[in-house]
Amino acid sequence: MLEDGKGQTLYTRSGIFSMNADGQITSNNGAALKGILSMVITI
């Protein structure tokens, strides 16, 4: 899932991503990749 500059959620199957100057992963049209941060804890 992606989010454009207007806050709209977009979907893509492209798979072409890069990192912008702010460190966000973006699609080739500049939409930011949305995701969920997950953490693995091992004991």
PDB file of C-alpha atoms in Angstrom:
ATOM      1  CA  MET A   1       0.000   0.000   0.000  1.00  0.00           C
ATOM      2  CA  LEU A   2       1.143   3.505  -0.788  1.00  0.00           C
ATOM      3  CA  GLU A   3       0.072   6.975   0.297  1.00  0.00           C
ATOM      4  CA  ASP A   4       0.193   9.904  -2.092  1.00  0.00           C
ATOM      5  CA  GLY A   5       0.851  13.523  -1.131  1.00  0.00           C
ATOM      6  CA  LYS A   6      -2.881  14.082  -0.588  1.00  0.00           C
ATOM      7  CA  GLY A   7      -3.154  11.266   1.990  1.00  0.00           C
ATOM      8  CA  GLN A   8      -4.980   8.890  -0.356  1.00  0.00           C
ATOM      9  CA  THR A   9      -4.210   5.177  -0.125  1.00  0.00           C
ATOM     10  CA  LEU A  10      -2.987   3.651  -3.376  1.00  0.00           C
ATOM     11  CA  TYR A  11      -2.219   0.066  -4.332  1.00  0.00           C
ATOM     12  CA  THR A  12       0.479  -1.128  -6.708  1.00  0.00           C
ATOM     13  CA  ARG A  13       1.975  -4.312  -8.069  1.00  0.00           C
ATOM     14  CA  SER A  14       4.878  -2.499  -9.705  1.00  0.00           C
ATOM     15  CA  GLY A  15       7.647  -3.397  -7.267  1.00  0.00           C
ATOM     16  CA  ILE A  16       9.815  -0.457  -8.376  1.00  0.00           C
ATOM     17  CA  PHE A  17      10.768   1.481  -5.238  1.00  0.00           C
ATOM     18  CA  SER A  18      13.534   3.844  -4.163  1.00  0.00           C
ATOM     19  CA  MET A  19      14.433   5.923  -1.116  1.00  0.00           C
ATOM     20  CA  ASN A  20      13.781   9.671  -1.165  1.00  0.00           C
ATOM     21  CA  ALA A  21      15.828  12.418   0.546  1.00  0.00           C
ATOM     22  CA  ASP A  22      13.710  12.046   3.729  1.00  0.00           C
ATOM     23  CA  GLY A  23      14.538   8.331   3.992  1.00  0.00           C
ATOM     24  CA  GLN A  24      11.053   7.173   2.962  1.00  0.00           C
ATOM     25  CA  ILE A  25      10.613   4.300   0.546  1.00  0.00           C
ATOM     26  CA  THR A  26       8.670   5.613  -2.438  1.00  0.00           C
ATOM     27  CA  SER A  27       7.213   4.310  -5.688  1.00  0.00           C
ATOM     28  CA  ASN A  28       8.408   5.574  -9.048  1.00  0.00           C
ATOM     29  CA  ASN A  29       5.650   8.237  -8.973  1.00  0.00           C
ATOM     30  CA  GLY A  30       6.696   9.535  -5.504  1.00  0.00           C
ATOM     31  CA  ALA A  31       3.984   7.903  -3.363  1.00  0.00           C
ATOM     32  CA  ALA A  32       5.291   6.793   0.062  1.00  0.00           C
ATOM     33  CA  LEU A  33       5.201   3.123   1.030  1.00  0.00           C
ATOM     34  CA  LYS A  34       2.960   2.410   4.024  1.00  0.00           C
ATOM     35  CA  GLY A  35       3.678  -0.472   6.333  1.00  0.00           C
ATOM     36  CA  ILE A  36       3.531  -1.871   9.819  1.00  0.00           C
ATOM     37  CA  LEU A  37       6.637  -1.991  11.944  1.00  0.00           C
ATOM     38  CA  SER A  38       7.104  -5.415  13.438  1.00  0.00           C
ATOM     39  CA  MET A  39       9.579  -6.579  16.018  1.00  0.00           C
ATOM     40  CA  VAL A  40      10.903 -10.026  16.796  1.00  0.00           C
ATOM     41  CA  ILE A  41      12.004 -10.674  20.350  1.00  0.00           C
ATOM     42  CA  THR A  42      14.000 -13.770  21.140  1.00  0.00           C
ATOM     43  CA  ILE A  43      14.764 -14.933  24.643  1.00  0.00           C
TER      44      ILE A  43
END
